[in-house]
Coordinates of C-alpha atoms in Angstrom, one line a residue:
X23 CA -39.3 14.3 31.6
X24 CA -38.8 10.4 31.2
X25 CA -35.4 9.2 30.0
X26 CA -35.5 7.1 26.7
X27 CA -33.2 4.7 25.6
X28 CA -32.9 3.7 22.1
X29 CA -32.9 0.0 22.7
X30 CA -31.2 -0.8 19.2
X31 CA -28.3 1.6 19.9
X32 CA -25.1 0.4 19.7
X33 CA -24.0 2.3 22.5
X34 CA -22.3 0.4 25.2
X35 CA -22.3 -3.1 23.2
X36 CA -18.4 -2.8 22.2
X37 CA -17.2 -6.1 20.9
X38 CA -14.8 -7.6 23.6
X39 CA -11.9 -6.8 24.2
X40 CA -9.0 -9.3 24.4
X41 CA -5.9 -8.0 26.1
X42 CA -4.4 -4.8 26.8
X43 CA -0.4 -3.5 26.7
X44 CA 0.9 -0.7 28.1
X45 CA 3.1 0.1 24.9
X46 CA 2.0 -1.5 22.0
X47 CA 4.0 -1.2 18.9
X48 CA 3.4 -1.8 15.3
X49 CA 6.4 -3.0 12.8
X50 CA 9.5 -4.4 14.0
X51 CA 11.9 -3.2 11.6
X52 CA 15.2 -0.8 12.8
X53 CA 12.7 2.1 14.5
X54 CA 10.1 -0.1 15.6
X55 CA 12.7 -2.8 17.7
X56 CA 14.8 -0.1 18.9
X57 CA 11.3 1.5 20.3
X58 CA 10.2 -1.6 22.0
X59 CA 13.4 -2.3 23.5
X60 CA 13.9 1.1 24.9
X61 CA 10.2 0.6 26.2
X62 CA 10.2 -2.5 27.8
X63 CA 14.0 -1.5 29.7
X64 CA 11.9 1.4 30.9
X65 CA 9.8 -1.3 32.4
X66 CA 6.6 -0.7 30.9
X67 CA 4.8 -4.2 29.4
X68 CA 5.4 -4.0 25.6
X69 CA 3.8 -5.9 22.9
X70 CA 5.7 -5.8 19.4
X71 CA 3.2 -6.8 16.7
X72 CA 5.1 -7.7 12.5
X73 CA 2.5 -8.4 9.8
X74 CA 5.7 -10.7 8.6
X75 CA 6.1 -13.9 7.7
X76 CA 3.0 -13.1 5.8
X77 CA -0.3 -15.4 5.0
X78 CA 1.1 -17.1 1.8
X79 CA -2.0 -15.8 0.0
X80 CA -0.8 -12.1 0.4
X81 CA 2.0 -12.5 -2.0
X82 CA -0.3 -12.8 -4.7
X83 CA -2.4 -10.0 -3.9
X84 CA 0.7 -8.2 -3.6
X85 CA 0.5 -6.3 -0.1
X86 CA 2.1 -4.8 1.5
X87 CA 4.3 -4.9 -0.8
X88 CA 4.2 -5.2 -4.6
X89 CA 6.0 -9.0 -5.1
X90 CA 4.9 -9.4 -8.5
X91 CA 4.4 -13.2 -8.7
X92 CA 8.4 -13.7 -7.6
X93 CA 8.3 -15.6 -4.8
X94 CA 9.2 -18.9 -4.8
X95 CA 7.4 -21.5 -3.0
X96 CA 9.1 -21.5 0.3
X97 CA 6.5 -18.5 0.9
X98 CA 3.7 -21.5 1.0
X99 CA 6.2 -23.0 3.8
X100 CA 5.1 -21.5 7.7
X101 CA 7.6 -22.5 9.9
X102 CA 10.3 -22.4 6.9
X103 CA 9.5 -18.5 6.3
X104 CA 8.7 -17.6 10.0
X105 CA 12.7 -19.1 10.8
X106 CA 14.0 -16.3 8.0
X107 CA 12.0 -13.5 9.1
X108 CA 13.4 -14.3 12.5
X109 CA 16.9 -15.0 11.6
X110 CA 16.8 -11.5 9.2
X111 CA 15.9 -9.7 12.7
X112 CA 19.5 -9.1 14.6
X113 CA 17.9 -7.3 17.6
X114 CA 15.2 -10.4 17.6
X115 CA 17.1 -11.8 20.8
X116 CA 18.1 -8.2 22.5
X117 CA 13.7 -7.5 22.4
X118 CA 13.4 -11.0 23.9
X119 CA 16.0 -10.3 27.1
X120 CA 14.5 -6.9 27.4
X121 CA 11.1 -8.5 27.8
X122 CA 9.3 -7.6 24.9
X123 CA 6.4 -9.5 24.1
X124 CA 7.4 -10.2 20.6
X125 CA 4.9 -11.5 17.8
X126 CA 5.7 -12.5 14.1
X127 CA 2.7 -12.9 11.7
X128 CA 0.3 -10.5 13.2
X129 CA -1.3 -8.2 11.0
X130 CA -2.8 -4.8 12.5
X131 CA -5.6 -4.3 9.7
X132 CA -7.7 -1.6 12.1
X133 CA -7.3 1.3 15.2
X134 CA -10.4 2.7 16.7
X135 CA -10.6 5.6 19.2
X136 CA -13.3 7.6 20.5
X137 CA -14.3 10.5 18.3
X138 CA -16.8 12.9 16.6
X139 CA -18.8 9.5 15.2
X140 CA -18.1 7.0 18.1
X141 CA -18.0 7.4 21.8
X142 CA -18.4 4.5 23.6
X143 CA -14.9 2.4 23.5
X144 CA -13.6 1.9 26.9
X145 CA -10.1 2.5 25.7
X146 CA -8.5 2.8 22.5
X147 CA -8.0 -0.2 20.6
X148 CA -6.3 -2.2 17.3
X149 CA -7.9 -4.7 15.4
X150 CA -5.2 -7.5 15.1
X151 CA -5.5 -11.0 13.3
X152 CA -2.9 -13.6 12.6
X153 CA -3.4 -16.8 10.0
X154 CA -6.1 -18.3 12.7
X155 CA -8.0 -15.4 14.3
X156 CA -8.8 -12.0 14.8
X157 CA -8.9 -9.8 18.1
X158 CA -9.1 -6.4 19.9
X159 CA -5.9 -5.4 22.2
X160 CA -6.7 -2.1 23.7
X161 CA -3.2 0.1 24.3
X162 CA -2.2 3.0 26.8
X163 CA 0.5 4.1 24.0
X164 CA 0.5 3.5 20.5
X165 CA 4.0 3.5 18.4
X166 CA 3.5 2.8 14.7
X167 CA 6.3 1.8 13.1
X168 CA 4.9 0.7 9.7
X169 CA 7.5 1.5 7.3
X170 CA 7.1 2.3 3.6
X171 CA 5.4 0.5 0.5
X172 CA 6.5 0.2 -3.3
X173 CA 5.9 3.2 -5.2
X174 CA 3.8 1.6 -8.2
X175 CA 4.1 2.4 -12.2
X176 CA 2.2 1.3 -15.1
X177 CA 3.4 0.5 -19.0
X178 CA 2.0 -1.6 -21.5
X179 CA 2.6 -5.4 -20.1
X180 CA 2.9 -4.1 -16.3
X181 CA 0.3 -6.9 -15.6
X182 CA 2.8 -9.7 -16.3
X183 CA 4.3 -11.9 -13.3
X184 CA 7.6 -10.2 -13.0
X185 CA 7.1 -6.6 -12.7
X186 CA 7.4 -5.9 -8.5
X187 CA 8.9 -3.2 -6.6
X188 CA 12.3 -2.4 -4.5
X189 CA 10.8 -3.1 -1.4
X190 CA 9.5 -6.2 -2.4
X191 CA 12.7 -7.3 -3.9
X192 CA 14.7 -6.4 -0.8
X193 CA 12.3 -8.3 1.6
X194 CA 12.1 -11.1 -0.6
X195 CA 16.2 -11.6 -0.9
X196 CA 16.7 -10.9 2.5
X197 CA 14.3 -11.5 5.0
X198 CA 12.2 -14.4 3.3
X199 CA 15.5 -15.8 0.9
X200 CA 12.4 -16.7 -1.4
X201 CA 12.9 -14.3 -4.9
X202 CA 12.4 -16.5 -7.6
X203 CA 13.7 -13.9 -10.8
X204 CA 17.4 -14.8 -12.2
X205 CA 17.8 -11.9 -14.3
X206 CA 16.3 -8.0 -13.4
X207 CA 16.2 -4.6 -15.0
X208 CA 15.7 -1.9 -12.8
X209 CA 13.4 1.3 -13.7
X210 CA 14.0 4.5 -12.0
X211 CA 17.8 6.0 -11.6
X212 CA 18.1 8.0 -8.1
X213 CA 19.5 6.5 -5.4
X214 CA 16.2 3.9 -3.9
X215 CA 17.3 2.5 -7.7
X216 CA 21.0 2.3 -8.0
X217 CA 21.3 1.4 -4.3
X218 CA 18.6 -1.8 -5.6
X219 CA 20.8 -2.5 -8.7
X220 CA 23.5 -2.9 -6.3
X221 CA 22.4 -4.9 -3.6
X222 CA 20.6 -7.4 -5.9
X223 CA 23.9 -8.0 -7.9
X224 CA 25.7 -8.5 -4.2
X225 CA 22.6 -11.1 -3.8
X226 CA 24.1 -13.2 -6.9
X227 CA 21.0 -11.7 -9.3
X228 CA 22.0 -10.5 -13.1
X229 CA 21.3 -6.9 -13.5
X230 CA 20.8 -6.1 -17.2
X231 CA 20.3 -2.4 -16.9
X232 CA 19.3 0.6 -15.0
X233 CA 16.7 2.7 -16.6
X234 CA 15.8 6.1 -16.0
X235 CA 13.4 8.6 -17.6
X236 CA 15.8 12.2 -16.8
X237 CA 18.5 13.2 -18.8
X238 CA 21.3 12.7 -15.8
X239 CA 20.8 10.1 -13.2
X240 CA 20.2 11.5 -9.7
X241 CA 21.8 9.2 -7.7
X242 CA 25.2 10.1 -5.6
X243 CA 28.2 9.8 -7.6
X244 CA 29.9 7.0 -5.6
X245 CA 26.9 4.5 -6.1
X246 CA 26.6 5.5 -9.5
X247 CA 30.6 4.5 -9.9
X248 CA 30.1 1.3 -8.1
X249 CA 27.3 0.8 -10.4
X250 CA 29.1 0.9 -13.4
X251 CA 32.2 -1.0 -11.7
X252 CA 29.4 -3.8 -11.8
X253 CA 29.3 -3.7 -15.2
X254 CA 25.8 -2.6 -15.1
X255 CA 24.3 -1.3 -17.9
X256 CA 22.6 2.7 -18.1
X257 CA 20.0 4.2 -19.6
X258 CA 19.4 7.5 -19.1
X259 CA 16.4 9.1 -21.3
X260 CA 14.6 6.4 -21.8
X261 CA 11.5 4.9 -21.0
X262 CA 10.1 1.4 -20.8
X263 CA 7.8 1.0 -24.1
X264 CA 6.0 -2.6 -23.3
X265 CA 7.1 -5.8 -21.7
X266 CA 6.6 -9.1 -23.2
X267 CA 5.9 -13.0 -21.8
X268 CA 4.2 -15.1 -21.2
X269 CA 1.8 -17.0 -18.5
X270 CA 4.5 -17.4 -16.9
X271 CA 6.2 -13.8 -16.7
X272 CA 8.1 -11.1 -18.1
X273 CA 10.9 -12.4 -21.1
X274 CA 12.3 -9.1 -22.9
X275 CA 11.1 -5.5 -22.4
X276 CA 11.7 -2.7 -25.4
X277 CA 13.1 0.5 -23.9
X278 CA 13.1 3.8 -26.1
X279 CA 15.0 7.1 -26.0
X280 CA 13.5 10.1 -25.6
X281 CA 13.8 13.6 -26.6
X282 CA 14.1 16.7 -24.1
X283 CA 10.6 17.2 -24.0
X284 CA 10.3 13.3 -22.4
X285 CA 8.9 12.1 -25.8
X286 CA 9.9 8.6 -27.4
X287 CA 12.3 9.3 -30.2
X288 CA 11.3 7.1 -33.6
X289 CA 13.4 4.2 -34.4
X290 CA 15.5 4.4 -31.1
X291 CA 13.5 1.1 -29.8
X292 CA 15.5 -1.9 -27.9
X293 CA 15.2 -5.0 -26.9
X294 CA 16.4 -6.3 -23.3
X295 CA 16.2 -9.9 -22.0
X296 CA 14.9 -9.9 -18.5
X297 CA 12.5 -12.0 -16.1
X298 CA 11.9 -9.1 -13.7
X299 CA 11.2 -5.8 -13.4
X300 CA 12.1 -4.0 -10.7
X301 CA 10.0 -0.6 -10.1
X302 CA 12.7 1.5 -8.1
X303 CA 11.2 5.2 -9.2
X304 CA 10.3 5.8 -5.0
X305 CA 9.1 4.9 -2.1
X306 CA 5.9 5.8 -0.3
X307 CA 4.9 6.2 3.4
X308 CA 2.9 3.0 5.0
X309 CA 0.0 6.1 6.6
X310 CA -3.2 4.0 6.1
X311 CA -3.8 2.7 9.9
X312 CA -2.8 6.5 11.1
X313 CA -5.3 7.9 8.9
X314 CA -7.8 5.4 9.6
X315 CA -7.0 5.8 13.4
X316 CA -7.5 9.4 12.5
X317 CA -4.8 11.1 12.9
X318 CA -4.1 15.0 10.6
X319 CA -2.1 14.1 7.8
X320 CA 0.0 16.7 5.8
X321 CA 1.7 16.6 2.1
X322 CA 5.6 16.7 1.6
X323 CA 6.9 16.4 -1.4
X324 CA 10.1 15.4 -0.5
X325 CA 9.1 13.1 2.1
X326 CA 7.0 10.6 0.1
X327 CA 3.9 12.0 0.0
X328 CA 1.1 12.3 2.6
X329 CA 2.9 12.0 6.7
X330 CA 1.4 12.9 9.8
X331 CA 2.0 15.6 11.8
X332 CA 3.9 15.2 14.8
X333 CA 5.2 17.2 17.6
X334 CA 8.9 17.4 19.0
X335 CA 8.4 13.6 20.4
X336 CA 7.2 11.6 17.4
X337 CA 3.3 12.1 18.5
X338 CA 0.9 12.5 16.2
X339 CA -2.6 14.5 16.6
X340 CA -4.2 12.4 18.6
X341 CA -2.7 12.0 22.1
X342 CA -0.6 8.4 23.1
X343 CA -0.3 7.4 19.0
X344 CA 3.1 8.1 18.1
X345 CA 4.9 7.5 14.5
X346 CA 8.8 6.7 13.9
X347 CA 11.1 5.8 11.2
X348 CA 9.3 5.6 6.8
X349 CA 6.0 5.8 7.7
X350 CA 6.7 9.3 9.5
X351 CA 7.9 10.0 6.3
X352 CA 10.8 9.2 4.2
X353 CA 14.0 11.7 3.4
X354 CA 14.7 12.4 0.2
X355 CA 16.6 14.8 -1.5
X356 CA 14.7 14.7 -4.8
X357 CA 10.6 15.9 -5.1
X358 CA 9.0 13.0 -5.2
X359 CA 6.0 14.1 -6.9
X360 CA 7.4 16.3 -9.3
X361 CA 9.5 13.0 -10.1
X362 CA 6.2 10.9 -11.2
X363 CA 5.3 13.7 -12.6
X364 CA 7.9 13.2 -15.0
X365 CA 7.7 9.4 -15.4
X366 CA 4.2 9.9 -16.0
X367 CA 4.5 12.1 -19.0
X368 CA 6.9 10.2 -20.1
X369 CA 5.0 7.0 -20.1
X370 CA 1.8 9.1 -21.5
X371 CA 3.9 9.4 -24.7
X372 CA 5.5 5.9 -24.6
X373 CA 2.4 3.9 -23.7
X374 CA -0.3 6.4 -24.8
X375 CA -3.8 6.2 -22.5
X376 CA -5.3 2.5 -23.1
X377 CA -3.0 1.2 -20.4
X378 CA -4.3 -0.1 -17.1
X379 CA -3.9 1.5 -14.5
X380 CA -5.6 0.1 -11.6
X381 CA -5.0 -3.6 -12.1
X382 CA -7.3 -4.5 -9.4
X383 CA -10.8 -3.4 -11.1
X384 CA -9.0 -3.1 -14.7
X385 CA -9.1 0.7 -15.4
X386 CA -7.4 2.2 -18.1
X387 CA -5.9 5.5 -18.1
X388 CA -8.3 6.5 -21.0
X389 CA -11.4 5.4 -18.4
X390 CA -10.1 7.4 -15.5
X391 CA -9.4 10.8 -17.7
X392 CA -12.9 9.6 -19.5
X393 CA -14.5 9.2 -16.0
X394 CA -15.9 5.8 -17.3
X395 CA -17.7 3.2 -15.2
X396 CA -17.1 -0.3 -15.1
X397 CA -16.6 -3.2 -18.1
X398 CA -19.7 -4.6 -16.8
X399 CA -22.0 -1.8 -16.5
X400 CA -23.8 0.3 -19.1
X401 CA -20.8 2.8 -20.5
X402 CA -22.7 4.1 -23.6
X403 CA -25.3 6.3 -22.6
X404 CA -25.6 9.6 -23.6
X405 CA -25.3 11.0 -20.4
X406 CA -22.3 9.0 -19.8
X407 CA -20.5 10.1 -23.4
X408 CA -20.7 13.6 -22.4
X409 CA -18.8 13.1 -18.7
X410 CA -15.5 13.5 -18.7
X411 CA -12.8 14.9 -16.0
X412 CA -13.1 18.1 -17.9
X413 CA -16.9 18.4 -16.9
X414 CA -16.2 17.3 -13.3
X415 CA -13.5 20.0 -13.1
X416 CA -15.7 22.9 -13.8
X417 CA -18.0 21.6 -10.9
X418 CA -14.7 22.5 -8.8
X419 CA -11.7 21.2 -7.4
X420 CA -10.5 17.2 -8.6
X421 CA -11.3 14.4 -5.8
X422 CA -10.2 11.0 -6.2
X423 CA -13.0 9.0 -3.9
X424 CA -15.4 11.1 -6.4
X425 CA -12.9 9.4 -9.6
X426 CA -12.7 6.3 -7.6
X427 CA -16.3 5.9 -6.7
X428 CA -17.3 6.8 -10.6
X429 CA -14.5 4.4 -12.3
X430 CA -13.3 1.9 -9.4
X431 CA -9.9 2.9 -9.4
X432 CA -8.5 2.1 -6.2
X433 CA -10.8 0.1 -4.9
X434 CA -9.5 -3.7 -5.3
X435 CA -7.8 -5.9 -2.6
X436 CA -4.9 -3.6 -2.4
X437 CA -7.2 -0.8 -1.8
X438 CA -4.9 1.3 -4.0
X439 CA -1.5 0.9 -3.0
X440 CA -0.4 -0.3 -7.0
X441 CA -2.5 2.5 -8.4
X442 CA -2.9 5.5 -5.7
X443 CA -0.3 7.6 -6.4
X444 CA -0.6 7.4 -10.2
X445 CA -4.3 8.0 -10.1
X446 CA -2.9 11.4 -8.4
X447 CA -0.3 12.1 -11.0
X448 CA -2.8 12.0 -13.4
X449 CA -5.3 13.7 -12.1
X450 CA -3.2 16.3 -11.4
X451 CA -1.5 16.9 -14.7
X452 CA -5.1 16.9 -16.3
X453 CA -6.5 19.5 -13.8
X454 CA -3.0 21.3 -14.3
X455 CA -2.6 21.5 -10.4
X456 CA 0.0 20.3 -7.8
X457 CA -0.3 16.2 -6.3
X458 CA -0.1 17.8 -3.1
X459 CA -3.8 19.6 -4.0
X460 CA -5.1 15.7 -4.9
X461 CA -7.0 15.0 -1.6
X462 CA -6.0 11.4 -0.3
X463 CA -8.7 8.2 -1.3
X464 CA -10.2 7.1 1.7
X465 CA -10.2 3.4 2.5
X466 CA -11.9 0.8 5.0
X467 CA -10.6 -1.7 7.7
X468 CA -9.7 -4.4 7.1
X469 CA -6.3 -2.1 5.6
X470 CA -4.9 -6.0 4.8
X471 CA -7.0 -8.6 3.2
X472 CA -8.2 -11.1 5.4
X473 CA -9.6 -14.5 4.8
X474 CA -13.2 -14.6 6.1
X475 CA -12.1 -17.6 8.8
X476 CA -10.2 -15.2 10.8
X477 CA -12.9 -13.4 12.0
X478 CA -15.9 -16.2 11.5
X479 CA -15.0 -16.1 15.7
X480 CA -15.7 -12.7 16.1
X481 CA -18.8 -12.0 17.6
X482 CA -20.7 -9.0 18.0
X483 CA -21.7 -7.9 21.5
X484 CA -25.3 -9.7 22.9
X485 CA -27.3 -6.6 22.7
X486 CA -26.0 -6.0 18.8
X487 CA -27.0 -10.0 17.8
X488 CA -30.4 -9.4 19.8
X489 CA -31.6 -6.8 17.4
X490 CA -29.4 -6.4 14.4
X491 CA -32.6 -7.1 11.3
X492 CA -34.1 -3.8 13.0
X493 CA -30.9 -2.2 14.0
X494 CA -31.4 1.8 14.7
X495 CA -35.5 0.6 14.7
X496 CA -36.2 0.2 10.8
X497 CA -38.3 -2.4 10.5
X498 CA -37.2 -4.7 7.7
X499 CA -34.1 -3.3 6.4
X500 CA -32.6 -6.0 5.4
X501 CA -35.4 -8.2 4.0
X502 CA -34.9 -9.0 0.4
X503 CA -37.0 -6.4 -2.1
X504 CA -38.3 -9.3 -3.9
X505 CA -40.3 -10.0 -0.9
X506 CA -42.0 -6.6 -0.3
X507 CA -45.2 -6.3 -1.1

């Protein structure tokens, strides 16, 4: 029997490969530096890659982190914010003597390994790109180091400029020196919130008020004493009703009080002056290049959500990737999802259902329970009308790419990271089941936004270009339909 080859196979036409490191590392916060110090003293070449100081244009697409419009415009400033990140790095010069190969601005937006669906890398490999281009680096060892993201939340007037998250705060006052808000209120009263109530008043920022949706605050005693040593206002029982502004951001927000069954007590409304609005309810682990990379995945409530599963060692499923520090997952002494759970009732009753909730494609809470398609798209059928989650339910078990794919939640820029994890709470408490029973949204590389000049340079391999308009041998593919005859 004659051997065939498929000449439009993609088999063996891998794009190029730039560079290779024996230890490549991703995130050079506390874990990640400590691990590429400790790498490169064991004498193995190490690369250390930090998405940060970011393309200016992220801040206002709000990843990785949710910045809310409050950056000032230092951000649009290079070399000014590449000198902060650096200075807000005191191991920076400890990598460089060790010989780590240390790079600020890169972003890793993609991992590929061999698999059930591809087979012919030569090696392992991570998509990286800075502000000018975009390129392969193939890896012996992979650490990922990626750290957490903001948790997000959504009430009446979450839209605004103004309303960011604790993690965004904290990198914007410390590592970029760049927040542009003068006076914050702070939603969510464990510690992540107190402890961000705190250090933004040590930061010289006005803290109106901490407010929290539970009947005691959760944090630890001492940091809720040196709380109200600050003179920091509390709320406890109450709930965030609206915020109002302007173009130009948040001005006041109305809090209410609520009952014991988390509803908004008549009459009890208030009015707060503020310019920010810090979401501090949690924190959530940074997983999307291991899950891309394809690595097993597991739900803890009390560690932030969906981690991977690793061995004694730090590795993951796959052999040579290896997670550290949030993104491994992030301790807590509350339950997490139980938590949202909570805020989300909560703000069911304070807000009621025509509040966005994916701000990306503009989908309400109503359209996601509704299972409504897009603004611009037909939404009045019949057969439309009589869809709803309750229908999809009885088919079996609630998926969010089948929500997301129906209603385009989750599938803006961000890719979900504003929306994802209240998508779940809801989902959940209208299928009456647990978040951890909420299978994860997928999502595609690039896992950051990239602008389409970083990878105008990237070529596909010879044999790809030669036949890509009859790629896997259909004929006319990818001619338009109006010219078929």
């Amino acid at each position: 029997m004659s051997a065939f080859t498929d000449p439009f196979s993609i088999g063996g036409k891998t794009p190029e490969i730039a560079e290779h490191a024996a230890v490549l590392v991703i995130g050079a916060g506390e874990a990640g530096m400590a691990a590429a110090i400790e790498a490169a003293r064991s004498g193995a070449q190490t690369v250390l890659i930090d998405e940060h100081p970011l393309d200016s244009a992220l801040f206002g697409l709000d990843v990785p982190f949710h910045f809310g419009q409050r950056a000032d415009g230092s951000v649009q400033n290079q070399g000014r914010a590449l000198d902060q990140i650096a200075q807000s790095h005191p191991r920076l010069d400890e990598a460089f003597e060790a010989g780590v190969d240390v790079r600020l601005g890169v972003t890793a937006w993609a991992g590929f390994v061999n698999g059930p669906t591809a087979h012919g890398l030569p090696k392992p490999v991570v998509a990286l790109a800075d502000v000018n281009r975009s390129w392969l680096t193939s890896f012996d060892k992979l650490i990922v180091a990626a750290g957490r993201r903001d948790l997000g939340f959504a009430f009446p007037g979450w839209e605004l400029p103004g309303v960011m998250g604790a993690a965004a705060l904290h990198a914007l006052t410390h590592h970029y020196r760049a927040f542009a808000g003068r006076r914050i209120l702070v939603l969510g009263g464990g510690r992540l919130g107190f402890e961000t109530a705190l250090d933004a008043k040590h930061s010289g920022i006005d803290v109106v008020a901490i407010v929290e949706a539970a009947p005691v605050f959760s944090a630890p005693n001492d940091v809720i004493e040196a709380v109200k040593a600050a003179g920091i206002a509390l709320h406890a029982s109450s709930m965030i009703a609206r915020a109002e502004g302007s173009a130009a951001g948040v001005e006041r927000v109305e809090i209410v009080a609520l009952d014991a069954t988390l509803a908004p007590i008549a009459g009890s409304g208030r009015m707060i002056d503020c310019d920010t609005i810090c979401l501090a309810l949690g924190a959530v682990p940074n997983i999307e290049l291991l899950d891309q990379l394809g690595c097993k995945l597991t739900y803890r409530e009390n560690q932030g959500g969906h981690v991977p599963l690793l061995s004694a060692d730090g590795q993951t499923s796959l052999e040579g990737i290896f997670a550290i520090g949030d993104c491994a997952g992030i301790a807590s002494e509350e339950d997490g999802s139980r938590r949202l759970q909570s805020w989300t009732r909560a703000a069911l009753a304070a807000g009621g259902l025509d509040v966005t909730v994916c701000q990306c494609e503009e989908v309400t809470r109503r359209d996601l329970l509704d299972v409504r398609p897009p603004r611009y798209l037909d939404r009045e059928g019949a057969g439309l009308r009589a869809r709803s989650l309750q229908t999809l339910l009885a088919d079996g078990p609630v998926n969010q790419d089948q929500i997301k794919r129906l209603t385009r939640a989750g599938m803006g820029a961000c890719q979900g990271r504003r929306c994802r994890e209240q998508v779940t709470a809801l989902l959940a408490l209208a299928g009456g089941i647990e978040p951890g029973a909420v299978p994860l949204p997928s999502y595609r590389p690039p896992l950051r936004p990239l602008p389409l000049s970083v990878l105008r340079d990237g070529h596909e391999h010879p044999g790809m270009r030669s036949g890509w308009d009859v790629w896997f041998g259909i004929e006319g593919q990818f001619d338009p339909y109006w010219t078929i005859k």
